[in-house]
mmCIF file of C-alpha atoms in Angstrom:
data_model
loop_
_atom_site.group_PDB
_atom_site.id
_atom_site.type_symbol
_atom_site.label_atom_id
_atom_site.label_comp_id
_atom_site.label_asym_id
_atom_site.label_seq_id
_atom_site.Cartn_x
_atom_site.Cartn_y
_atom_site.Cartn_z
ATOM 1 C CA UNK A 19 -8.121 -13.000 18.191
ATOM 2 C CA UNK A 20 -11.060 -10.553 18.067
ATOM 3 C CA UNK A 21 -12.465 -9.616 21.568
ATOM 4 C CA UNK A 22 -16.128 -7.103 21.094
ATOM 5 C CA UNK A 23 -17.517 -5.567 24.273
ATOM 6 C CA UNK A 24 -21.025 -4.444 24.818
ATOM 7 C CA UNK A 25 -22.350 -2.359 27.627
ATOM 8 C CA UNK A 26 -24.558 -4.262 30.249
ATOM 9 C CA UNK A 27 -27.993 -3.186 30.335
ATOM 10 C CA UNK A 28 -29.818 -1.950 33.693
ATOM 11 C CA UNK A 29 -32.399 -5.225 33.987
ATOM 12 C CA UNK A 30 -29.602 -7.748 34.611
ATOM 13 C CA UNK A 31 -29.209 -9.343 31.099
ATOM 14 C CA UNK A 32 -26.297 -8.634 28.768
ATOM 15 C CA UNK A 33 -26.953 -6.688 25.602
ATOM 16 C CA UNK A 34 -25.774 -4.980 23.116
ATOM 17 C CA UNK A 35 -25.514 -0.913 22.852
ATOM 18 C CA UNK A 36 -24.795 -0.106 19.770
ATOM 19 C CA UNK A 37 -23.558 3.486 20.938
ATOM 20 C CA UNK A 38 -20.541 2.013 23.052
ATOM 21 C CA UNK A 39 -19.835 -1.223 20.760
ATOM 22 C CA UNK A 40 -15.966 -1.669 20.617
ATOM 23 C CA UNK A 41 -14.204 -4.314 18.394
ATOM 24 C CA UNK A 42 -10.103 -4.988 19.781
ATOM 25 C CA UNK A 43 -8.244 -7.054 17.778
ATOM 26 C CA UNK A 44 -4.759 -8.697 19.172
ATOM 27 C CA UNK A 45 -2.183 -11.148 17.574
ATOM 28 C CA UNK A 46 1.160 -12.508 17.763
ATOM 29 C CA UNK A 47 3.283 -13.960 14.900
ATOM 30 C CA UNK A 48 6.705 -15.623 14.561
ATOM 31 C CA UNK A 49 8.997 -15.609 11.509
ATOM 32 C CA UNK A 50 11.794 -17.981 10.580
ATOM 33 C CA UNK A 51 13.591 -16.854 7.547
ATOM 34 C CA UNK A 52 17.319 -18.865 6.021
ATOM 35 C CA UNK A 53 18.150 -17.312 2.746
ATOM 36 C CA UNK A 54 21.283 -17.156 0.580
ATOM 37 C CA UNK A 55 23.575 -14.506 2.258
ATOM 38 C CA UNK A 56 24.032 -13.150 -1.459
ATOM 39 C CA UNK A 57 22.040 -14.814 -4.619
ATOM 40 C CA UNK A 58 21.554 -11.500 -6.933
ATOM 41 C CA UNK A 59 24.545 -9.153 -6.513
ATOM 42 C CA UNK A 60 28.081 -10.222 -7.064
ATOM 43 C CA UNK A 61 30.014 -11.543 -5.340
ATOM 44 C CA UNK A 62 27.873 -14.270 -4.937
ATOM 45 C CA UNK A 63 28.007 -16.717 -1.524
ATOM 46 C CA UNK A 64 27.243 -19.592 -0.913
ATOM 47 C CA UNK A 65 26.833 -19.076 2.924
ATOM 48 C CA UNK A 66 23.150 -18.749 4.169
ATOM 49 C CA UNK A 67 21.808 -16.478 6.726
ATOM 50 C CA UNK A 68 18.918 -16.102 8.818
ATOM 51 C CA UNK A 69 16.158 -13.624 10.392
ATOM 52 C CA UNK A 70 13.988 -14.175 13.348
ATOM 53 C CA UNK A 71 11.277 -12.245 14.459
ATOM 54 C CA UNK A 72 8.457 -12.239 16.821
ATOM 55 C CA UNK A 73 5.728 -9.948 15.265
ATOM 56 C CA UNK A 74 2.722 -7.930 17.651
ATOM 57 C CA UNK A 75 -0.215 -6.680 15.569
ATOM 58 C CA UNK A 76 -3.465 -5.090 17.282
ATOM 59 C CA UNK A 77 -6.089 -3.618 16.064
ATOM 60 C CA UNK A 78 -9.342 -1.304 17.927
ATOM 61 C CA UNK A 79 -12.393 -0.122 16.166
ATOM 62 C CA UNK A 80 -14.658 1.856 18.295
ATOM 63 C CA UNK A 81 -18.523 2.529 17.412
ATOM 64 C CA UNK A 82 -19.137 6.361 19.566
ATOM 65 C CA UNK A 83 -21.958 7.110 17.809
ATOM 66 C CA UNK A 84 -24.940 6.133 14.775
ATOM 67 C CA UNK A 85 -23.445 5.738 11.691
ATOM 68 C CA UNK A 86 -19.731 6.534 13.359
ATOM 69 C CA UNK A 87 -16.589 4.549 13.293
ATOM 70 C CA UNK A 88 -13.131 5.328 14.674
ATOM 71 C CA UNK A 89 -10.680 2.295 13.823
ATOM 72 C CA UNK A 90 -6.549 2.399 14.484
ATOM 73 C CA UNK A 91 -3.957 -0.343 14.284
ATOM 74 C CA UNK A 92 -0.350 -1.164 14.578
ATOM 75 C CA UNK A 93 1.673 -4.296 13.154
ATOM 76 C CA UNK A 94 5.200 -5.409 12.215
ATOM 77 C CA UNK A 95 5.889 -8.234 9.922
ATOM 78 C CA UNK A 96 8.986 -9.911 8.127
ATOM 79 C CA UNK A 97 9.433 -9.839 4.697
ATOM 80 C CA UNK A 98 10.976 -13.027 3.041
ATOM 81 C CA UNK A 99 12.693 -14.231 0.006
ATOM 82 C CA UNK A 100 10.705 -14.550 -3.151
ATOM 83 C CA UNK A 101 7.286 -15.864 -3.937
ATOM 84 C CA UNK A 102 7.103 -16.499 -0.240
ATOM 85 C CA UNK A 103 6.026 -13.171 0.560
ATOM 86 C CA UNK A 104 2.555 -13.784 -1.300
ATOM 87 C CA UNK A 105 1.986 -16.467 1.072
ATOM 88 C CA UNK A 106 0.302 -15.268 4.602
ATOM 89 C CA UNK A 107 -1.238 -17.573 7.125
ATOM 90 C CA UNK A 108 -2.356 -14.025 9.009
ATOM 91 C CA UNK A 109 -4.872 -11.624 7.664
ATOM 92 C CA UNK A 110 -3.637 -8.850 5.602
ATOM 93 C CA UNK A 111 -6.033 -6.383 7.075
ATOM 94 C CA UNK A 112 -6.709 -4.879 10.373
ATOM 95 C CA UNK A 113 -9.214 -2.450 11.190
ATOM 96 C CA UNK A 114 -9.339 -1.389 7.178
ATOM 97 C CA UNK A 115 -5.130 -1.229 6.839
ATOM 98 C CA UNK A 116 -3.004 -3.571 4.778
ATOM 99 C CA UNK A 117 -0.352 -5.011 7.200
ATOM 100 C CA UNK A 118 1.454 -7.184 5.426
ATOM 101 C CA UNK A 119 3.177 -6.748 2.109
ATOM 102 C CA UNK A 120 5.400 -8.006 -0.066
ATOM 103 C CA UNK A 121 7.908 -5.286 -0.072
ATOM 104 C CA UNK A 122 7.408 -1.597 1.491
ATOM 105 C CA UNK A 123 10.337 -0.579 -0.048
ATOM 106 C CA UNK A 124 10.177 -0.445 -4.101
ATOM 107 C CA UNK A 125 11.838 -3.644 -5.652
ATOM 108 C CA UNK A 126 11.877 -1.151 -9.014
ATOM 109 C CA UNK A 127 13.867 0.863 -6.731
ATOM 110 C CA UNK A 128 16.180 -1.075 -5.046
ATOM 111 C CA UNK A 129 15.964 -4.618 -6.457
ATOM 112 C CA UNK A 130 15.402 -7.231 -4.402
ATOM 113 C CA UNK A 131 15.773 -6.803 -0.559
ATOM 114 C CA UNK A 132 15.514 -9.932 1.365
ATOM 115 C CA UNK A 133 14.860 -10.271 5.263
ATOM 116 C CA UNK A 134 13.225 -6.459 5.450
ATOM 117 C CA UNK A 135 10.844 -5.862 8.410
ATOM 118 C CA UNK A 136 8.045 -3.705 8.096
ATOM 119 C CA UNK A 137 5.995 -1.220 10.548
ATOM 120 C CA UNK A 138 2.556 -0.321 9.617
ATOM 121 C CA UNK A 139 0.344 2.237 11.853
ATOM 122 C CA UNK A 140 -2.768 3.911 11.218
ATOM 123 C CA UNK A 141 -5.510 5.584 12.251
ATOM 124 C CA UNK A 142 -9.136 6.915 10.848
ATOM 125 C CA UNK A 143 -12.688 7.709 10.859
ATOM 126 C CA UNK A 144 -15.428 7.129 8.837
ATOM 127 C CA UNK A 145 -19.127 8.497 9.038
ATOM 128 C CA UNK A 146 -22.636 7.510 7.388
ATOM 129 C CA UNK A 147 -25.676 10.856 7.709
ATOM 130 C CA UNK A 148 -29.360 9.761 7.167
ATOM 131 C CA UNK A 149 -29.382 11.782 4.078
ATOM 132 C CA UNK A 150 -26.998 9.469 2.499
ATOM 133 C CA UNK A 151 -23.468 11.334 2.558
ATOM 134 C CA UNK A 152 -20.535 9.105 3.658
ATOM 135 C CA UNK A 153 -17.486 10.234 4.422
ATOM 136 C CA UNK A 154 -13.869 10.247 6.762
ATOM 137 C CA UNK A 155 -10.230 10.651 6.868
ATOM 138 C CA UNK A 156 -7.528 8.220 7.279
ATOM 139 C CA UNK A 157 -3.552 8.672 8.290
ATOM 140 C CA UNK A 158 -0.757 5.989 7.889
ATOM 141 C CA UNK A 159 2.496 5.658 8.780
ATOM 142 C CA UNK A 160 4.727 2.854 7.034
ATOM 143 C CA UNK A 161 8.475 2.254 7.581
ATOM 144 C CA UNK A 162 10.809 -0.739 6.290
ATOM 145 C CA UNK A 163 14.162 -1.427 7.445
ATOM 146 C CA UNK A 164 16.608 -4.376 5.058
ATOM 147 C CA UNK A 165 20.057 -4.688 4.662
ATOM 148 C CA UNK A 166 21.987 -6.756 2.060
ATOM 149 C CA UNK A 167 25.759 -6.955 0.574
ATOM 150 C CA UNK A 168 26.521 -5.290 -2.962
ATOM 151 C CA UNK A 169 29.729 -5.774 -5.085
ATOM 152 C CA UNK A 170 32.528 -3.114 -5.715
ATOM 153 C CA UNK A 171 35.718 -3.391 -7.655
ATOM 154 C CA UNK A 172 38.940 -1.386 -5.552
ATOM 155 C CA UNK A 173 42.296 -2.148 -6.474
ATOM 156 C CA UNK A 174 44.500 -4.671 -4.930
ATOM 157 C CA UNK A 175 47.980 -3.071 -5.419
ATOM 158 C CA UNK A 176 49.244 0.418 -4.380
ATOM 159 C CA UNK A 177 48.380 1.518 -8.001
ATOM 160 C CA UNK A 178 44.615 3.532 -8.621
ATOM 161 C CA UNK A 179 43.548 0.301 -10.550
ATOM 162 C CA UNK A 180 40.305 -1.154 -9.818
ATOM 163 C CA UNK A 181 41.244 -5.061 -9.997
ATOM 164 C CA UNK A 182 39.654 -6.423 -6.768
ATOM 165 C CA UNK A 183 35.955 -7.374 -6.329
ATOM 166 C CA UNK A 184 35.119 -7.124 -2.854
ATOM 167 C CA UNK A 185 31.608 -6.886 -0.724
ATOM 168 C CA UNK A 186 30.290 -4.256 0.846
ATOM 169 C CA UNK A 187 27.329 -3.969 3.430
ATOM 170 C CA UNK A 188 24.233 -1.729 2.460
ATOM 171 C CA UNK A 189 21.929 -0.546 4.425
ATOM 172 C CA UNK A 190 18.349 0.448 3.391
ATOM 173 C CA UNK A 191 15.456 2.794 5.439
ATOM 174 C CA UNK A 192 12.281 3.765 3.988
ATOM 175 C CA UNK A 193 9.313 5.425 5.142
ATOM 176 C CA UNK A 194 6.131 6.805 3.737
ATOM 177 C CA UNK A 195 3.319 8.629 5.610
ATOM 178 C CA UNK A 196 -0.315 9.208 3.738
ATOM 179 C CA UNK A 197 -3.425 11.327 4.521
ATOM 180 C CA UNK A 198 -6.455 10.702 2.865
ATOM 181 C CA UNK A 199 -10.090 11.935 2.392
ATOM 182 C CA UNK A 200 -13.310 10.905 0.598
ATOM 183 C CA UNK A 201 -16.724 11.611 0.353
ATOM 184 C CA UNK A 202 -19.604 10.186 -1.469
ATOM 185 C CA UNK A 203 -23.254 11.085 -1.669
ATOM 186 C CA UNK A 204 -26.323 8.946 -2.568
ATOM 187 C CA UNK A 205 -28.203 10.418 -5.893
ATOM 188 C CA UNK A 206 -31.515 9.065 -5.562
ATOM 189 C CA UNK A 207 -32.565 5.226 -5.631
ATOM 190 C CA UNK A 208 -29.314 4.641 -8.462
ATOM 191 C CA UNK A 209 -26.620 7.590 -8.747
ATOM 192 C CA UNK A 210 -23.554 8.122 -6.421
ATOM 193 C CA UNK A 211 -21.233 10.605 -6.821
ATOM 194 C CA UNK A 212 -17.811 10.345 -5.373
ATOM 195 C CA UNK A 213 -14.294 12.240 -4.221
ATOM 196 C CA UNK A 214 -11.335 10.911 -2.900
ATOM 197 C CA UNK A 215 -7.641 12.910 -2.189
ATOM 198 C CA UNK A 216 -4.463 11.772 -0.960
ATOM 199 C CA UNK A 217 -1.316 12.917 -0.208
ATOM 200 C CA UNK A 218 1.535 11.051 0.521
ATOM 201 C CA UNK A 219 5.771 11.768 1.212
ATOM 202 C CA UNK A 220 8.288 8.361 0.556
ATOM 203 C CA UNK A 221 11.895 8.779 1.471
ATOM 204 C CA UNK A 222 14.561 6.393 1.608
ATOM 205 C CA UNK A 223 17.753 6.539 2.983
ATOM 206 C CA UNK A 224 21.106 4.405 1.529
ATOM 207 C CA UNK A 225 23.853 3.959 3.337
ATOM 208 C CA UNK A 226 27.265 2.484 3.306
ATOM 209 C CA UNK A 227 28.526 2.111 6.945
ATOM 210 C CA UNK A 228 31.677 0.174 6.402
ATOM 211 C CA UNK A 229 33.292 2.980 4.063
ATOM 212 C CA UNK A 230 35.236 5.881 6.067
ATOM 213 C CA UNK A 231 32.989 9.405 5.415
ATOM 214 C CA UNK A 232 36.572 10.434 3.573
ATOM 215 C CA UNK A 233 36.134 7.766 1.148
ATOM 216 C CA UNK A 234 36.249 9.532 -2.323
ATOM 217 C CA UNK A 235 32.687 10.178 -4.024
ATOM 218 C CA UNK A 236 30.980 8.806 -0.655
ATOM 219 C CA UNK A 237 27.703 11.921 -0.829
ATOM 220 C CA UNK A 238 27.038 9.773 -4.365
ATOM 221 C CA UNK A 239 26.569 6.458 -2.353
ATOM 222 C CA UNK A 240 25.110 7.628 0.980
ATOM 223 C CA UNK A 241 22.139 9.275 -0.375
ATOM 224 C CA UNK A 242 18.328 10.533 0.836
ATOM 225 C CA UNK A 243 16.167 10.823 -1.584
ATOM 226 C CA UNK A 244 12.280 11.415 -1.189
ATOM 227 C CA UNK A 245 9.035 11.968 -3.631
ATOM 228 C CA UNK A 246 5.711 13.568 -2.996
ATOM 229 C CA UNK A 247 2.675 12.420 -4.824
ATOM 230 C CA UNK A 248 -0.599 13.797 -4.902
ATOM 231 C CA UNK A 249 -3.216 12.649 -6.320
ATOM 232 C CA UNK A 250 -7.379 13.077 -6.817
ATOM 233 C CA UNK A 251 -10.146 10.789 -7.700
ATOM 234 C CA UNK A 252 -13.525 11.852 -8.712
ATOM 235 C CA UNK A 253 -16.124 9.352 -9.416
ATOM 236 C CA UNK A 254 -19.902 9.178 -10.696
ATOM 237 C CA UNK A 255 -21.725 5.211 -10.255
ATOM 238 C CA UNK A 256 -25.063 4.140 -11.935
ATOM 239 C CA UNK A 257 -26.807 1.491 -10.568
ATOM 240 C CA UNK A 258 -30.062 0.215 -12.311
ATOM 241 C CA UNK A 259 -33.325 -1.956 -10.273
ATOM 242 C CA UNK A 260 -32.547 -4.428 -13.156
ATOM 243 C CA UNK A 261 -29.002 -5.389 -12.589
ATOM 244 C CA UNK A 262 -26.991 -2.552 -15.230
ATOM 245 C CA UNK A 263 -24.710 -0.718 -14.089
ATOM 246 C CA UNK A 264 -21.829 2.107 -15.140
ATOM 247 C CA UNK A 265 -19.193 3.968 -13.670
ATOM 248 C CA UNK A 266 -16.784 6.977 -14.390
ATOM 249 C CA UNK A 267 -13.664 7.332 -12.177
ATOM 250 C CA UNK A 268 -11.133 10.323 -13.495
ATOM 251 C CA UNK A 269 -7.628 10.290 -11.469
ATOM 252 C CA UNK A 270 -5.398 13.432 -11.333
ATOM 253 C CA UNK A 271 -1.623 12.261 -10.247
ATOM 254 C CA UNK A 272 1.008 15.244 -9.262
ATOM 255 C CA UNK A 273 4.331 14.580 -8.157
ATOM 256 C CA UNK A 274 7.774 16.294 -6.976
ATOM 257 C CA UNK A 275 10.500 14.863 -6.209
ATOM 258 C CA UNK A 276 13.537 15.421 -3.828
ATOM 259 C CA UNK A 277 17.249 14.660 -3.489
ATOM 260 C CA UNK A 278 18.179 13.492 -6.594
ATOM 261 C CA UNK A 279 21.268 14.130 -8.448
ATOM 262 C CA UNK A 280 20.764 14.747 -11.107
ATOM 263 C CA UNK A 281 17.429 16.269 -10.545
ATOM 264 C CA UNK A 282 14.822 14.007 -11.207
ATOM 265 C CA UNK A 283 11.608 15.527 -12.621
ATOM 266 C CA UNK A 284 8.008 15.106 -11.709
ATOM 267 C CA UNK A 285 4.562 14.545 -13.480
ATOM 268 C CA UNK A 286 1.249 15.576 -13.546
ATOM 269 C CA UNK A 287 -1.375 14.286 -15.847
ATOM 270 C CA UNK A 288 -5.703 12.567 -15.961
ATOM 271 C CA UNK A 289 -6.386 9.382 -16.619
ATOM 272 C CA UNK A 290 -10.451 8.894 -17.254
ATOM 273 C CA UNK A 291 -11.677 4.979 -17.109
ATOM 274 C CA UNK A 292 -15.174 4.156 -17.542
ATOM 275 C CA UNK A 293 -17.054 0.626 -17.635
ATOM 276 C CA UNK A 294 -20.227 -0.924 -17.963
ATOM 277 C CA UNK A 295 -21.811 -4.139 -16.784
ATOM 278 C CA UNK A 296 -24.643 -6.057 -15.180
ATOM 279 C CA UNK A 297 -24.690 -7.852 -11.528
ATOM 280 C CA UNK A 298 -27.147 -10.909 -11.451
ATOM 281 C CA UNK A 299 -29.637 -10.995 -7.943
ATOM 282 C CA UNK A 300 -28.105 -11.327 -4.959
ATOM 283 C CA UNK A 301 -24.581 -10.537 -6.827
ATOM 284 C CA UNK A 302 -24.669 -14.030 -7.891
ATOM 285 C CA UNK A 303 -22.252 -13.081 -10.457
ATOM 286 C CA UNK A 304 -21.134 -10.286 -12.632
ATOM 287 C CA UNK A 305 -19.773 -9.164 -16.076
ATOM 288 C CA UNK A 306 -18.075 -5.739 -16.569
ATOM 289 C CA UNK A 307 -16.292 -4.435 -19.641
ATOM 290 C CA UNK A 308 -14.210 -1.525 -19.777
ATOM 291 C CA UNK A 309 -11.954 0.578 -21.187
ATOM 292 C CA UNK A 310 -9.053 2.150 -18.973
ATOM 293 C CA UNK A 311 -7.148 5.315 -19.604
ATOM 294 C CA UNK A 312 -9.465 6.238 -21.983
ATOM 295 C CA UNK A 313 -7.846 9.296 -23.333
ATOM 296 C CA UNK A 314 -4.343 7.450 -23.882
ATOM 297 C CA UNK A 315 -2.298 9.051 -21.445
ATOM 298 C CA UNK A 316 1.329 8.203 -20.586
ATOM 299 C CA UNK A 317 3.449 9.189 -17.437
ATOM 300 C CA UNK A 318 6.664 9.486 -15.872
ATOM 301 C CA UNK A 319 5.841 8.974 -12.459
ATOM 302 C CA UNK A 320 8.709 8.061 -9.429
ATOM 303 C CA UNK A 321 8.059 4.383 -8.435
ATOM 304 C CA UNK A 322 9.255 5.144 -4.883
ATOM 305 C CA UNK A 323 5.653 6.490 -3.762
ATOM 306 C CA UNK A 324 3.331 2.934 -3.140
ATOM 307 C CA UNK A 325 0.999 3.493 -5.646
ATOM 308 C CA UNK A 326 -1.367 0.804 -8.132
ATOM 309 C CA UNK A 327 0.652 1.553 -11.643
ATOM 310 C CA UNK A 328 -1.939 3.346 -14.209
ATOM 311 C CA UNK A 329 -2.161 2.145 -17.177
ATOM 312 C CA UNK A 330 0.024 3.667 -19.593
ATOM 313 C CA UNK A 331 -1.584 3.467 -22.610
ATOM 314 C CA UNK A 332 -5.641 3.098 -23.770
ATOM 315 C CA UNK A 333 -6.538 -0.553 -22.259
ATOM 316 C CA UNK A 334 -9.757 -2.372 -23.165
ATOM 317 C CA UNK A 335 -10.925 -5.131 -20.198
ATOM 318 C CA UNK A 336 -13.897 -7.371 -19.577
ATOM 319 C CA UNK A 337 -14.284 -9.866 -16.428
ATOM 320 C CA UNK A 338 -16.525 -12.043 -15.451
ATOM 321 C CA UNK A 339 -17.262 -12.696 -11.496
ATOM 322 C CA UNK A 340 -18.741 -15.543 -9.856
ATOM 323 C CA UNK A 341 -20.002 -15.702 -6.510
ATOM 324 C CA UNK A 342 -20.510 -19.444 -5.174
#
């Protein structure tokens, strides 16, 4: 539901003031979730089990001044199973921040987590000047909770032989809180330059709550890890009268890691990607070609940060766009 309110005017009519226009946002959802209690990680079940939730989201974005906006929002949502988490009756937005997702925490991390419940929370501001600057700031705050069984073998007579398989309960807490910036400023009638920074801090904590703290080679299992990635974005856009267009984005990435034994490394490295195209009138449609990581440049970068993989090696595209 999206509620805007206006300020009245002084000659009895109601009308809109730009200056104090305010734009509040506020839903409710409900999830019903029966999965296999264990379908991936021996030993496998057969037994089901289910997760409930009842899900607030809301969502303000406030107008204070010309060319000024101030927007902030807060959801939870339940994860599911499989393919199910691509489907979403809800909007995935609110106020400019994704708040749903298929996982939070990194499936190339830790596999596949069903039943997880997310927290999203943001805030920003973003500002247009008459001489054709734009720019703001943006902070989020995202934490998933999930909890599954995993296998491990201990021994079923008094000797040290590892013979049994039994289950054991896992617990799983991530969080990762970003700040970002960008700026951009209009060229003339057809050049934009751009910048964009962020700076973001993932940890995840693993634990084991049904083995005793005593239990032999437990710091290995109970572990914190965490990874901070940096990263830059400058960008330069053409855009012709006639429809042509090009654009240059180069990417710096730089990131550290935390709590790994053994020590796990970082990375820093550019990627350049430029492309080329044409938009029909009225951006009926469009054709852009492309060529991505243009100077061939591979990484080792810590999945556990959310990021949109780079390519990792020199990547030619082309799509075509229609707009009906």
């Amino acid at each position: 539901m999206s509620v805007p309110f206006g300020r009245a005017s002084g000659y009895g009519d109601y009308q809109w003031d730009p200056l104090a226009w305010l734009r509040f946002n506020v839903g409710l959802s409900y999830d019903y979730l029966q999965y296999p209690q264990n379908s991936e990680l021996p030993p496998l079940r057969d037994a089901d089990q289910t997760e409930s939730q009842w899900s607030p989201k809301v969502a303000l974005t406030l107008f204070p001044w010309k060319g000024g906006q101030l927007r902030g929002a807060y959801g939870q949502s339940l994860g599911g199973l499989y393919f199910d988490d691509s489907v979403r009756l809800e909007p995935t937005q609110m106020a400019g921040f994704t708040q749903v997702f298929r996982s939070l925490i990194p499936e190339s991390v830790v596999g596949l987590v069903p039943g997880t419940s997310f927290e999203v929370a943001g805030i920003g501001f973003d500002q247009a000047l008459p001489s054709g600057t734009y720019f703001g700031v943006e902070a989020a705050h995202l934490t998933s909770d999930g909890e599954r069984e995993v296998g491990a073998l201990t021994n079923g007579t008094p000797l040290p032989l590892p013979d049994t398989l039994i289950a054991l309960q896992e617990t799983l807490e991530f969080e990762e809180r970003t700040v970002a910036l960008y700026a951009n400023q209009l060229l003339g009638p057809s050049w934009t330059l751009g910048a964009r920074g962020s700076l973001s801090e993932a940890t995840l904590c693993t634990r084991y709550p049904n083995l005793p703290l005593s239990t032999p080679g437990i710091d290995g299992l109970n572990t914190d890890v965490s990874s901070r990635l940096g990263r830059l974005e400058f960008s330069l856009l053409y855009q012709h009268p006639r429809g042509w267009f090009a654009q240059w984005f180069s990417n710096y990435y730089h990131q550290s890691n935390d709590g790994y034994v053994p020590e796990l490394p970082g990375d820093s490295f550019w990627q350049q990607n430029v492309f080329v195209g044409y938009r029909w009138p009225r951006q009926r449609a469009e054709i852009r070609a492309g060529i991505l990581n243009l100077t061939d440049q591979d990484y080792r970068l810590n999945p556990l940060n959310l990021l949109n993989e780079p390519r990792r090696e020199r990547t030619f595209v082309i799509s075509v766009q229609l707009n009906l």
